Amino acid sequence: QVQLVESGGGLVQAGGSLRLSCAASGRAFGVYAMAWFRQAPEKERAIVAAIRSTGGNTYYADSVKGRFTISRDNAENTVYLQMNSLKPEDTAIYYCAMRVDAGFRLDRYDYAYWGQGTQVTVSS
């Protein structure tokens, strides 16, 4: 049974930074792709960033390119999302997800395991 536990969310002013963490247990973390999704009120859950199992390939949504960085530490079974220059429109619940494959996909239905989510609120 896989468990994903996010942390690091909170309230921050526009222009500020947060670093989200997602700790995984219960499966061979280092062989699977990971991603961060977010869901704002009354909106669909959408991908923010993704990273291949080895960390050698990443993806970013256009809305966060140049501001967010996804990374992973396979020795620590943890994936991170560094978020800089935050904007009010980044306000959402952020979820980490694991895909049971080395490569990532962009569709949430390709991810089998999910964390409980962490709230990020950016004030203007």
N, CA, C and O atoms as a Tinker XYZ file with bonds, in Angstrom:
   496  protein
     1  N      0.834000   -1.177000    0.000000    73     2
     2  CA     0.000000    0.000000    0.000000    64     1     3
     3  C      0.881000    1.243000    0.000000    63     2     4     5
     4  O      1.752000    1.393000    0.857000    81     3
     5  N      0.656000    2.128000   -0.956000    73     3     6
     6  CA     1.451000    3.354000   -1.061000    64     5     7
     7  C      0.801000    4.442000   -0.230000    63     6     8     9
     8  O     -0.420000    4.603000   -0.227000    81     7
     9  N      1.632000    5.178000    0.467000    73     7    10
    10  CA     1.170000    6.373000    1.181000    64     9    11
    11  C      1.986000    7.567000    0.720000    63    10    12    13
    12  O      3.215000    7.513000    0.670000    81    11
    13  N      1.297000    8.638000    0.386000    73    11    14
    14  CA     1.934000    9.896000    0.008000    64    13    15
    15  C      1.448000   10.968000    0.975000    63    14    16    17
    16  O      0.246000   11.156000    1.159000    81    15
    17  N      2.391000   11.662000    1.587000    73    15    18
    18  CA     2.026000   12.667000    2.583000    64    17    19
    19  C      2.681000   13.988000    2.213000    63    18    20    21
    20  O      3.905000   14.118000    2.222000    81    19
    21  N      1.833000   14.975000    1.883000    73    19    22
    22  CA     2.339000   16.297000    1.524000    64    21    23
    23  C      2.499000   17.178000    2.755000    63    22    24    25
    24  O      1.822000   16.993000    3.766000    81    23
    25  N      3.391000   18.121000    2.650000    73    23    26
    26  CA     3.567000   19.125000    3.695000    64    25    27
    27  C      4.151000   20.378000    3.067000    63    26    28    29
    28  O      4.629000   20.357000    1.933000    81    27
    29  N      4.105000   21.473000    3.822000    73    27    30
    30  CA     4.737000   22.700000    3.363000    64    29    31
    31  C      3.793000   23.774000    2.865000    63    30    32    33
    32  O      4.227000   24.882000    2.546000    81    31
    33  N      2.510000   23.464000    2.794000    73    31    34
    34  CA     1.567000   24.483000    2.352000    64    33    35
    35  C      1.377000   25.559000    3.416000    63    34    36    37
    36  O      1.882000   25.445000    4.533000    81    35
    37  N      0.636000   26.609000    3.046000    73    35    38
    38  CA     0.373000   27.677000    3.992000    64    37    39
    39  C     -0.091000   28.934000    3.317000    63    38    40    41
    40  O     -0.461000   28.932000    2.143000    81    39
    41  N     -0.069000   30.014000    4.076000    73    39    42
    42  CA    -0.483000   31.324000    3.582000    64    41    43
    43  C      0.766000   32.167000    3.333000    63    42    44    45
    44  O      1.647000   32.267000    4.187000    81    43
    45  N      0.822000   32.765000    2.154000    73    43    46
    46  CA     1.984000   33.579000    1.794000    64    45    47
    47  C      1.505000   34.769000    0.978000    63    46    48    49
    48  O      0.487000   34.691000    0.291000    81    47
    49  N      2.238000   35.864000    1.056000    73    47    50
    50  CA     1.891000   37.035000    0.259000    64    49    51
    51  C      2.371000   36.852000   -1.175000    63    50    52    53
    52  O      3.309000   36.101000   -1.442000    81    51
    53  N      1.725000   37.535000   -2.071000    73    51    54
    54  CA     2.137000   37.510000   -3.465000    64    53    55
    55  C      3.601000   37.908000   -3.577000    63    54    56    57
    56  O      4.063000   38.848000   -2.930000    81    55
    57  N      4.322000   37.160000   -4.422000    73    55    58
    58  CA     5.751000   37.383000   -4.571000    64    57    59
    59  C      6.600000   36.517000   -3.670000    63    58    60    61
    60  O      7.817000   36.442000   -3.839000    81    59
    61  N      5.970000   35.865000   -2.719000    73    59    62
    62  CA     6.690000   35.019000   -1.780000    64    61    63
    63  C      6.965000   33.630000   -2.318000    63    62    64    65
    64  O      6.687000   33.329000   -3.478000    81    63
    65  N      7.513000   32.790000   -1.458000    73    63    66
    66  CA     7.911000   31.439000   -1.845000    64    65    67
    67  C      7.416000   30.418000   -0.826000    63    66    68    69
    68  O      7.239000   30.722000    0.353000    81    67
    69  N      7.200000   29.211000   -1.313000    73    67    70
    70  CA     6.905000   28.056000   -0.470000    64    69    71
    71  C      7.590000   26.844000   -1.079000    63    70    72    73
    72  O      7.831000   26.786000   -2.284000    81    71
    73  N      7.894000   25.888000   -0.231000    73    71    74
    74  CA     8.439000   24.624000   -0.714000    64    73    75
    75  C      7.560000   23.495000   -0.194000    63    74    76    77
    76  O      7.447000   23.271000    1.012000    81    75
    77  N      6.944000   22.795000   -1.133000    73    75    78
    78  CA     6.120000   21.642000   -0.786000    64    77    79
    79  C      6.977000   20.381000   -0.809000    63    78    80    81
    80  O      7.891000   20.247000   -1.622000    81    79
    81  N      6.666000   19.471000    0.090000    73    79    82
    82  CA     7.320000   18.168000    0.131000    64    81    83
    83  C      6.261000   17.080000    0.085000    63    82    84    85
    84  O      5.135000   17.266000    0.546000    81    83
    85  N      6.639000   15.954000   -0.472000    73    83    86
    86  CA     5.751000   14.790000   -0.511000    64    85    87
    87  C      6.591000   13.570000   -0.191000    63    86    88    89
    88  O      7.460000   13.179000   -0.971000    81    87
    89  N      6.331000   12.973000    0.957000    73    87    90
    90  CA     7.060000   11.791000    1.393000    64    89    91
    91  C      6.278000   10.545000    1.025000    63    90    92    93
    92  O      5.083000   10.444000    1.304000    81    91
    93  N      6.958000    9.598000    0.398000    73    91    94
    94  CA     6.311000    8.373000   -0.067000    64    93    95
    95  C      6.777000    7.173000    0.739000    63    94    96    97
    96  O      7.925000    7.110000    1.180000    81    95
    97  N      5.877000    6.232000    0.922000    73    95    98
    98  CA     6.230000    4.976000    1.573000    64    97    99
    99  C      5.428000    3.845000    0.947000    63    98   100   101
   100  O      4.370000    4.070000    0.360000    81    99
   101  N      5.940000    2.639000    1.077000    73    99   102
   102  CA     5.176000    1.475000    0.675000    64   101   103
   103  C      5.463000    0.957000   -0.702000    63   102   104   105
   104  O      4.887000   -0.060000   -1.090000    81   103
   105  N      6.317000    1.593000   -1.464000    73   103   106
   106  CA     6.624000    1.107000   -2.790000    64   105   107
   107  C      8.008000    1.595000   -3.179000    63   106   108   109
   108  O      8.555000    2.498000   -2.545000    81   107
   109  N      8.571000    1.006000   -4.212000    73   107   110
   110  CA     9.912000    1.384000   -4.661000    64   109   111
   111  C      9.840000    2.762000   -5.309000    63   110   112   113
   112  O      9.657000    2.869000   -6.522000    81   111
   113  N      9.980000    3.802000   -4.520000    73   111   114
   114  CA     9.779000    5.180000   -4.973000    64   113   115
   115  C     10.646000    5.516000   -6.177000    63   114   116   117
   116  O     10.182000    6.180000   -7.104000    81   115
   117  N     11.871000    5.077000   -6.177000    73   115   118
   118  CA    12.826000    5.500000   -7.175000    64   117   119
   119  C     12.571000    5.023000   -8.595000    63   118   120   121
   120  O     13.261000    5.458000   -9.517000    81   119
   121  N     11.597000    4.140000   -8.796000    73   119   122
   122  CA    11.349000    3.627000  -10.150000    64   121   123
   123  C     10.078000    4.208000  -10.756000    63   122   124   125
   124  O      9.700000    3.839000  -11.868000    81   123
   125  N      9.419000    5.104000  -10.044000    73   123   126
   126  CA     8.147000    5.627000  -10.523000    64   125   127
   127  C      8.177000    7.137000  -10.711000    63   126   128   129
   128  O      8.851000    7.867000   -9.984000    81   127
   129  N      7.421000    7.580000  -11.713000    73   127   130
   130  CA     7.272000    9.007000  -11.960000    64   129   131
   131  C      6.388000    9.632000  -10.889000    63   130   132   133
   132  O      5.510000    8.986000  -10.317000    81   131
   133  N      6.651000   10.921000  -10.636000    73   131   134
   134  CA     5.871000   11.677000   -9.655000    64   133   135
   135  C      5.405000   12.976000  -10.286000    63   134   136   137
   136  O      6.003000   13.474000  -11.239000    81   135
   137  N      4.335000   13.509000   -9.739000    73   135   138
   138  CA     3.802000   14.767000  -10.255000    64   137   139
   139  C      3.134000   15.542000   -9.134000    63   138   140   141
   140  O      2.768000   14.997000   -8.093000    81   139
   141  N      2.992000   16.833000   -9.388000    73   139   142
   142  CA     2.196000   17.714000   -8.536000    64   141   143
   143  C      1.010000   18.211000   -9.359000    63   142   144   145
   144  O      1.167000   18.654000  -10.497000    81   143
   145  N     -0.154000   18.131000   -8.773000    73   143   146
   146  CA    -1.376000   18.681000   -9.358000    64   145   147
   147  C     -1.924000   19.730000   -8.390000    63   146   148   149
   148  O     -1.526000   19.787000   -7.227000    81   147
   149  N     -2.831000   20.545000   -8.885000    73   147   150
   150  CA    -3.505000   21.474000   -7.998000    64   149   151
   151  C     -4.966000   21.619000   -8.417000    63   150   152   153
   152  O     -5.335000   21.436000   -9.577000    81   151
   153  N     -5.768000   21.954000   -7.428000    73   151   154
   154  CA    -7.189000   22.130000   -7.688000    64   153   155
   155  C     -7.682000   23.349000   -6.920000    63   154   156   157
   156  O     -7.649000   23.388000   -5.690000    81   155
   157  N     -8.134000   24.332000   -7.670000    73   155   158
   158  CA    -8.726000   25.531000   -7.094000    64   157   159
   159  C    -10.239000   25.315000   -6.991000    63   158   160   161
   160  O    -10.790000   24.442000   -7.661000    81   159
   161  N    -10.904000   26.107000   -6.155000    73   159   162
   162  CA   -12.351000   25.946000   -6.007000    64   161   163
   163  C    -13.076000   26.042000   -7.345000    63   162   164   165
   164  O    -12.835000   26.955000   -8.136000    81   163
   165  N    -13.963000   25.089000   -7.580000    73   163   166
   166  CA   -14.796000   25.030000   -8.779000    64   165   167
   167  C    -13.990000   24.855000  -10.058000    63   166   168   169
   168  O    -14.472000   25.177000  -11.144000    81   167
   169  N    -12.778000   24.354000   -9.939000    73   167   170
   170  CA   -11.966000   24.079000  -11.126000    64   169   171
   171  C    -11.530000   22.622000  -11.126000    63   170   172   173
   172  O    -11.527000   21.955000  -10.092000    81   171
   173  N    -11.161000   22.146000  -12.309000    73   171   174
   174  CA   -10.667000   20.790000  -12.427000    64   173   175
   175  C     -9.260000   20.678000  -11.840000    63   174   176   177
   176  O     -8.496000   21.643000  -11.811000    81   175
   177  N     -8.946000   19.469000  -11.375000    73   175   178
   178  CA    -7.582000   19.216000  -10.921000    64   177   179
   179  C     -6.668000   19.190000  -12.139000    63   178   180   181
   180  O     -6.940000   18.484000  -13.110000    81   179
   181  N     -5.590000   19.956000  -12.087000    73   179   182
   182  CA    -4.711000   20.111000  -13.245000    64   181   183
   183  C     -3.258000   19.894000  -12.849000    63   182   184   185
   184  O     -2.853000   20.174000  -11.720000    81   183
   185  N     -2.495000   19.397000  -13.790000    73   183   186
   186  CA    -1.095000   19.139000  -13.516000    64   185   187
   187  C     -0.322000   20.449000  -13.416000    63   186   188   189
   188  O     -0.583000   21.403000  -14.150000    81   187
   189  N      0.622000   20.471000  -12.501000    73   187   190
   190  CA     1.494000   21.616000  -12.315000    64   189   191
   191  C      2.901000   21.281000  -12.805000    63   190   192   193
   192  O      3.513000   22.043000  -13.554000    81   191
   193  N      3.400000   20.125000  -12.367000    73   191   194
   194  CA     4.750000   19.710000  -12.737000    64   193   195
   195  C      4.855000   18.204000  -12.585000    63   194   196   197
   196  O      4.108000   17.583000  -11.829000    81   195
   197  N      5.798000   17.630000  -13.321000    73   195   198
   198  CA     6.010000   16.186000  -13.247000    64   197   199
   199  C      7.489000   15.896000  -13.420000    63   198   200   201
   200  O      8.238000   16.697000  -13.977000    81   199
   201  N      7.896000   14.718000  -12.924000    73   199   202
   202  CA     9.306000   14.353000  -12.992000    64   201   203
   203  C      9.433000   12.852000  -13.193000    63   202   204   205
   204  O      8.729000   12.060000  -12.565000    81   203
   205  N     10.339000   12.481000  -14.074000    73   203   206
   206  CA    10.597000   11.077000  -14.352000    64   205   207
   207  C     11.242000   10.413000  -13.134000    63   206   208   209
   208  O     11.758000   11.084000  -12.240000    81   207
   209  N     11.198000    9.082000  -13.124000    73   207   210
   210  CA    11.708000    8.328000  -11.980000    64   209   211
   211  C     13.135000    8.690000  -11.620000    63   210   212   213
   212  O     13.485000    8.788000  -10.444000    81   211
   213  N     13.962000    8.890000  -12.648000    73   211   214
   214  CA    15.372000    9.196000  -12.413000    64   213   215
   215  C     15.620000   10.670000  -12.167000    63   214   216   217
   216  O     16.715000   11.072000  -11.775000    81   215
   217  N     14.591000   11.475000  -12.402000    73   215   218
   218  CA    14.753000   12.913000  -12.241000    64   217   219
   219  C     15.334000   13.603000  -13.450000    63   218   220   221
   220  O     15.540000   14.816000  -13.432000    81   219
   221  N     15.606000   12.844000  -14.511000    73   219   222
   222  CA    16.277000   13.412000  -15.663000    64   221   223
   223  C     15.384000   14.163000  -16.622000    63   222   224   225
   224  O     15.885000   14.827000  -17.529000    81   223
   225  N     14.097000   14.081000  -16.455000    73   223   226
   226  CA    13.171000   14.747000  -17.356000    64   225   227
   227  C     12.027000   15.328000  -16.535000    63   226   228   229
   228  O     11.479000   14.665000  -15.655000    81   227
   229  N     11.676000   16.569000  -16.834000    73   227   230
   230  CA    10.617000   17.233000  -16.089000    64   229   231
   231  C      9.644000   17.932000  -17.034000    63   230   232   233
   232  O      9.936000   18.173000  -18.205000    81   231
   233  N      8.490000   18.243000  -16.482000    73   231   234
   234  CA     7.458000   18.977000  -17.221000    64   233   235
   235  C      6.893000   20.057000  -16.309000    63   234   236   237
   236  O      6.784000   19.862000  -15.098000    81   235
   237  N      6.529000   21.211000  -16.903000    73   235   238
   238  CA     5.874000   22.280000  -16.163000    64   237   239
   239  C      4.709000   22.827000  -16.976000    63   238   240   241
   240  O      4.800000   22.998000  -18.192000    81   239
   241  N      3.628000   23.092000  -16.286000    73   239   242
   242  CA     2.524000   23.799000  -16.924000    64   241   243
   243  C      2.994000   25.203000  -17.303000    63   242   244   245
   244  O      3.838000   25.782000  -16.620000    81   243
   245  N      2.462000   25.734000  -18.361000    73   243   246
   246  CA     2.872000   27.063000  -18.819000    64   245   247
   247  C      2.716000   28.114000  -17.728000    63   246   248   249
   248  O      3.524000   29.037000  -17.629000    81   247
   249  N      1.699000   27.976000  -16.925000    73   247   250
   250  CA     1.393000   28.980000  -15.914000    64   249   251
   251  C      2.442000   29.065000  -14.800000    63   250   252   253
   252  O      2.488000   30.051000  -14.065000    81   251
   253  N      3.288000   28.027000  -14.676000    73   251   254
   254  CA     4.278000   28.031000  -13.581000    64   253   255
   255  C      5.707000   27.980000  -14.076000    63   254   256   257
   256  O      6.640000   28.019000  -13.274000    81   255
   257  N      5.896000   27.893000  -15.379000    73   255   258
   258  CA     7.257000   27.820000  -15.925000    64   257   259
   259  C      8.068000   29.029000  -15.493000    63   258   260   261
   260  O      7.599000   30.166000  -15.546000    81   259
   261  N      9.296000   28.759000  -15.063000    73   259   262
   262  CA    10.174000   29.834000  -14.629000    64   261   263
   263  C      9.980000   30.242000  -13.183000    63   262   264   265
   264  O     10.786000   30.996000  -12.638000    81   263
   265  N      8.919000   29.753000  -12.552000    73   263   266
   266  CA     8.652000   30.100000  -11.152000    64   265   267
   267  C      8.712000   28.883000  -10.229000    63   266   268   269
   268  O      9.144000   28.996000   -9.082000    81   267
   269  N      8.286000   27.739000  -10.717000    73   267   270
   270  CA     8.244000   26.507000   -9.911000    64   269   271
   271  C      9.330000   25.552000  -10.377000    63   270   272   273
   272  O      9.705000   25.535000  -11.549000    81   271
   273  N      9.828000   24.755000   -9.434000    73   271   274
   274  CA    10.816000   23.729000   -9.751000    64   273   275
   275  C     10.455000   22.444000   -9.025000    63   274   276   277
   276  O     10.297000   22.428000   -7.804000    81   275
   277  N     10.328000   21.365000   -9.793000    73   275   278
   278  CA    10.097000   20.055000   -9.208000    64   277   279
   279  C     11.430000   19.325000   -9.109000    63   278   280   281
   280  O     12.275000   19.419000   -9.999000    81   279
   281  N     11.600000   18.599000   -8.013000    73   279   282
   282  CA    12.816000   17.808000   -7.831000    64   281   283
   283  C     12.471000   16.607000   -6.959000    63   282   284   285
   284  O     11.398000   16.542000   -6.359000    81   283
   285  N     13.393000   15.669000   -6.901000    73   283   286
   286  CA    13.150000   14.486000   -6.080000    64   285   287
   287  C     14.457000   13.995000   -5.485000    63   286   288   289
   288  O     15.533000   14.179000   -6.054000    81   287
   289  N     14.336000   13.370000   -4.332000    73   287   290
   290  CA    15.466000   12.737000   -3.658000    64   289   291
   291  C     15.062000   11.285000   -3.465000    63   290   292   293
   292  O     14.317000   10.963000   -2.539000    81   291
   293  N     15.545000   10.415000   -4.327000    73   291   294
   294  CA    15.131000    9.013000   -4.270000    64   293   295
   295  C     15.671000    8.310000   -3.023000    63   294   296   297
   296  O     15.081000    7.331000   -2.565000    81   295
   297  N     16.759000    8.785000   -2.483000    73   295   298
   298  CA    17.285000    8.191000   -1.249000    64   297   299
   299  C     16.375000    8.496000   -0.067000    63   298   300   301
   300  O     16.312000    7.730000    0.895000    81   299
   301  N     15.667000    9.629000   -0.150000    73   299   302
   302  CA    14.764000   10.033000    0.921000    64   301   303
   303  C     13.301000    9.766000    0.601000    63   302   304   305
   304  O     12.420000   10.095000    1.395000    81   303
   305  N     13.039000    9.170000   -0.562000    73   303   306
   306  CA    11.653000    8.882000   -0.980000    64   305   307
   307  C     10.772000   10.132000   -0.938000    63   306   308   309
   308  O      9.633000   10.087000   -0.473000    81   307
   309  N     11.309000   11.230000   -1.424000    73   307   310
   310  CA    10.601000   12.501000   -1.323000    64   309   311
   311  C     10.669000   13.256000   -2.642000    63   310   312   313
   312  O     11.695000   13.261000   -3.322000    81   311
   313  N      9.555000   13.893000   -2.988000    73   311   314
   314  CA     9.515000   14.790000   -4.132000    64   313   315
   315  C      9.165000   16.184000   -3.608000    63   314   316   317
   316  O      8.402000   16.330000   -2.653000    81   315
   317  N      9.734000   17.198000   -4.247000    73   315   318
   318  CA     9.571000   18.571000   -3.801000    64   317   319
   319  C      8.986000   19.441000   -4.914000    63   318   320   321
   320  O      9.093000   19.136000   -6.102000    81   319
   321  N      8.371000   20.519000   -4.482000    73   319   322
   322  CA     7.944000   21.554000   -5.417000    64   321   323
   323  C      8.326000   22.897000   -4.806000    63   322   324   325
   324  O      7.710000   23.364000   -3.848000    81   323
   325  N      9.352000   23.501000   -5.381000    73   323   326
   326  CA     9.767000   24.836000   -4.948000    64   325   327
   327  C      8.956000   25.849000   -5.737000    63   326   328   329
   328  O      8.970000   25.846000   -6.968000    81   327
   329  N      8.253000   26.713000   -5.026000    73   327   330
   330  CA     7.370000   27.674000   -5.672000    64   329   331
   331  C      7.831000   29.084000   -5.322000    63   330   332   333
   332  O      7.794000   29.490000   -4.161000    81   331
   333  N      8.263000   29.819000   -6.332000    73   331   334
   334  CA     8.736000   31.191000   -6.156000    64   333   335
   335  C      7.819000   32.153000   -6.893000    63   334   336   337
   336  O      7.035000   31.744000   -7.749000    81   335
   337  N      7.922000   33.420000   -6.558000    73   335   338
   338  CA     7.128000   34.471000   -7.206000    64   337   339
   339  C      5.652000   34.091000   -7.246000    63   338   340   341
   340  O      5.001000   34.181000   -8.286000    81   339
   341  N      5.152000   33.677000   -6.126000    73   339   342
   342  CA     3.776000   33.193000   -6.067000    64   341   343
   343  C      2.775000   34.299000   -6.363000    63   342   344   345
   344  O      2.976000   35.464000   -6.021000    81   343
   345  N      1.689000   33.889000   -7.011000    73   343   346
   346  CA     0.621000   34.811000   -7.410000    64   345   347
   347  C     -0.686000   34.357000   -6.768000    63   346   348   349
   348  O     -0.834000   33.183000   -6.428000    81   347
   349  N     -1.630000   35.272000   -6.599000    73   347   350
   350  CA    -2.933000   34.852000   -6.036000    64   349   351
   351  C     -3.582000   33.713000   -6.826000    63   350   352   353
   352  O     -4.275000   32.879000   -6.244000    81   351
   353  N     -3.371000   33.670000   -8.119000    73   351   354
   354  CA    -3.958000   32.603000   -8.923000    64   353   355
   355  C     -3.313000   31.243000   -8.697000    63   354   356   357
   356  O     -3.791000   30.240000   -9.225000    81   355
   357  N     -2.237000   31.195000   -7.921000    73   355   358
   358  CA    -1.651000   29.910000   -7.533000    64   357   359
   359  C     -2.385000   29.289000   -6.336000    63   358   360   361
   360  O     -2.099000   28.154000   -5.953000    81   359
   361  N     -3.312000   30.021000   -5.759000    73   359   362
   362  CA    -4.065000   29.512000   -4.619000    64   361   363
   363  C     -4.851000   28.267000   -5.021000    63   362   364   365
   364  O     -5.634000   28.288000   -5.971000    81   363
   365  N     -4.627000   27.182000   -4.278000    73   363   366
   366  CA    -5.269000   25.901000   -4.587000    64   365   367
   367  C     -4.857000   24.880000   -3.537000    63   366   368   369
   368  O     -3.999000   25.136000   -2.692000    81   367
   369  N     -5.484000   23.729000   -3.613000    73   367   370
   370  CA    -4.987000   22.564000   -2.880000    64   369   371
   371  C     -4.008000   21.855000   -3.812000    63   370   372   373
   372  O     -4.326000   21.576000   -4.968000    81   371
   373  N     -2.835000   21.573000   -3.302000    73   371   374
   374  CA    -1.792000   20.919000   -4.090000    64   373   375
   375  C     -1.678000   19.460000   -3.665000    63   374   376   377
   376  O     -1.597000   19.141000   -2.479000    81   375
   377  N     -1.674000   18.584000   -4.669000    73   375   378
   378  CA    -1.602000   17.150000   -4.444000    64   377   379
   379  C     -0.358000   16.582000   -5.124000    63   378   380   381
   380  O     -0.017000   16.977000   -6.239000    81   379
   381  N      0.307000   15.665000   -4.455000    73   379   382
   382  CA     1.333000   14.896000   -5.154000    64   381   383
   383  C      0.724000   13.567000   -5.574000    63   382   384   385
   384  O     -0.214000   13.066000   -4.954000    81   383
   385  N      1.277000   13.015000   -6.634000    73   383   386
   386  CA     0.735000   11.788000   -7.205000    64   385   387
   387  C      1.862000   10.925000   -7.747000    63   386   388   389
   388  O      2.892000   11.432000   -8.192000    81   387
   389  N      1.656000    9.639000   -7.704000    73   387   390
   390  CA     2.635000    8.671000   -8.195000    64   389   391
   391  C      2.046000    7.889000   -9.372000    63   390   392   393
   392  O      0.918000    7.400000   -9.311000    81   391
   393  N      2.817000    7.786000  -10.415000    73   391   394
   394  CA     2.425000    6.964000  -11.557000    64   393   395
   395  C      3.261000    5.690000  -11.530000    63   394   396   397
   396  O      4.472000    5.743000  -11.317000    81   395
   397  N      2.612000    4.542000  -11.746000    73   395   398
   398  CA     3.320000    3.267000  -11.658000    64   397   399
   399  C      4.001000    2.981000  -12.992000    63   398   400   401
   400  O      3.664000    2.032000  -13.699000    81   399
   401  N      4.955000    3.822000  -13.305000    73   399   402
   402  CA     5.758000    3.741000  -14.521000    64   401   403
   403  C      6.897000    4.745000  -14.369000    63   402   404   405
   404  O      6.791000    5.697000  -13.596000    81   403
   405  N      7.971000    4.534000  -15.100000    73   403   406
   406  CA     9.119000    5.427000  -14.973000    64   405   407
   407  C      8.858000    6.802000  -15.570000    63   406   408   409
   408  O      9.364000    7.811000  -15.079000    81   407
   409  N      8.060000    6.829000  -16.640000    73   407   410
   410  CA     7.774000    8.089000  -17.312000    64   409   411
   411  C      6.492000    8.725000  -16.833000    63   410   412   413
   412  O      5.574000    8.034000  -16.390000    81   411
   413  N      6.423000   10.055000  -16.919000    73   411   414
   414  CA     5.230000   10.748000  -16.466000    64   413   415
   415  C      4.258000   10.964000  -17.612000    63   414   416   417
   416  O      4.623000   10.913000  -18.787000    81   415
   417  N      3.025000   11.204000  -17.239000    73   415   418
   418  CA     1.965000   11.612000  -18.161000    64   417   419
   419  C      1.321000   12.874000  -17.586000    63   418   420   421
   420  O      1.587000   13.257000  -16.447000    81   419
   421  N      0.477000   13.510000  -18.387000    73   419   422
   422  CA    -0.098000   14.784000  -17.967000    64   421   423
   423  C     -1.521000   14.666000  -17.452000    63   422   424   425
   424  O     -2.055000   15.619000  -16.883000    81   423
   425  N     -2.133000   13.524000  -17.641000    73   423   426
   426  CA    -3.531000   13.311000  -17.271000    64   425   427
   427  C     -3.596000   12.728000  -15.860000    63   426   428   429
   428  O     -2.873000   11.781000  -15.548000    81   427
   429  N     -4.440000   13.275000  -15.024000    73   427   430
   430  CA    -4.529000   12.792000  -13.645000    64   429   431
   431  C     -4.957000   11.333000  -13.572000    63   430   432   433
   432  O     -4.644000   10.648000  -12.598000    81   431
   433  N     -5.657000   10.855000  -14.572000    73   431   434
   434  CA    -6.128000    9.471000  -14.544000    64   433   435
   435  C     -4.993000    8.472000  -14.782000    63   434   436   437
   436  O     -5.187000    7.267000  -14.620000    81   435
   437  N     -3.838000    8.951000  -15.155000    73   435   438
   438  CA    -2.671000    8.084000  -15.319000    64   437   439
   439  C     -1.917000    7.865000  -14.012000    63   438   440   441
   440  O     -0.922000    7.141000  -13.985000    81   439
   441  N     -2.384000    8.483000  -12.928000    73   439   442
   442  CA    -1.696000    8.394000  -11.641000    64   441   443
   443  C     -2.528000    7.555000  -10.676000    63   442   444   445
   444  O     -3.714000    7.812000  -10.470000    81   443
   445  N     -1.889000    6.560000  -10.098000    73   443   446
   446  CA    -2.626000    5.587000   -9.290000    64   445   447
   447  C     -2.720000    5.974000   -7.814000    63   446   448   449
   448  O     -3.664000    5.597000   -7.120000    81   447
   449  N     -1.737000    6.723000   -7.352000    73   447   450
   450  CA    -1.696000    7.022000   -5.921000    64   449   451
   451  C     -1.631000    8.532000   -5.698000    63   450   452   453
   452  O     -0.973000    9.263000   -6.438000    81   451
   453  N     -2.332000    8.972000   -4.658000    73   451   454
   454  CA    -2.466000   10.395000   -4.381000    64   453   455
   455  C     -2.285000   10.679000   -2.899000    63   454   456   457
   456  O     -2.633000    9.867000   -2.042000    81   455
   457  N     -1.734000   11.848000   -2.621000    73   455   458
   458  CA    -1.702000   12.324000   -1.253000    64   457   459
   459  C     -3.012000   12.982000   -0.877000    63   458   460   461
   460  O     -3.939000   13.058000   -1.683000    81   459
   461  N     -3.078000   13.456000    0.351000    73   459   462
   462  CA    -4.314000   14.045000    0.865000    64   461   463
   463  C     -4.443000   15.516000    0.478000    63   462   464   465
   464  O     -5.519000   16.099000    0.609000    81   463
   465  N     -3.373000   16.107000    0.010000    73   463   466
   466  CA    -3.388000   17.504000   -0.412000    64   465   467
   467  C     -2.933000   18.451000    0.683000    63   466   468   469
   468  O     -3.073000   18.180000    1.876000    81   467
   469  N     -2.380000   19.576000    0.235000    73   467   470
   470  CA    -1.970000   20.632000    1.163000    64   469   471
   471  C     -2.419000   21.972000    0.579000    63   470   472   473
   472  O     -2.251000   22.225000   -0.614000    81   471
   473  N     -2.982000   22.812000    1.417000    73   471   474
   474  CA    -3.541000   24.076000    0.953000    64   473   475
   475  C     -2.449000   25.128000    0.795000    63   474   476   477
   476  O     -1.625000   25.331000    1.687000    81   475
   477  N     -2.462000   25.784000   -0.346000    73   475   478
   478  CA    -1.591000   26.941000   -0.588000    64   477   479
   479  C     -2.498000   28.133000   -0.862000    63   478   480   481
   480  O     -3.336000   28.098000   -1.763000    81   479
   481  N     -2.318000   29.182000   -0.076000    73   479   482
   482  CA    -3.100000   30.401000   -0.245000    64   481   483
   483  C     -2.150000   31.570000   -0.422000    63   482   484   485
   484  O     -1.279000   31.813000    0.413000    81   483
   485  N     -2.329000   32.297000   -1.532000    73   483   486
   486  CA    -1.483000   33.442000   -1.839000    64   485   487
   487  C     -2.341000   34.692000   -1.776000    63   486   488   489
   488  O     -3.300000   34.837000   -2.534000    81   487
   489  N     -1.996000   35.587000   -0.877000    73   487   490
   490  CA    -2.768000   36.820000   -0.717000    64   489   491
   491  C     -2.174000   37.934000   -1.566000    63   490   492   493
   492  O     -0.966000   37.993000   -1.796000    81   491
   493  N     -3.057000   38.812000   -2.023000    73   491   494
   494  CA    -2.592000   39.914000   -2.885000    64   493   495
   495  C     -2.195000   41.129000   -2.064000    63   494   496
   496  O     -1.783000   42.144000   -2.625000    81   495
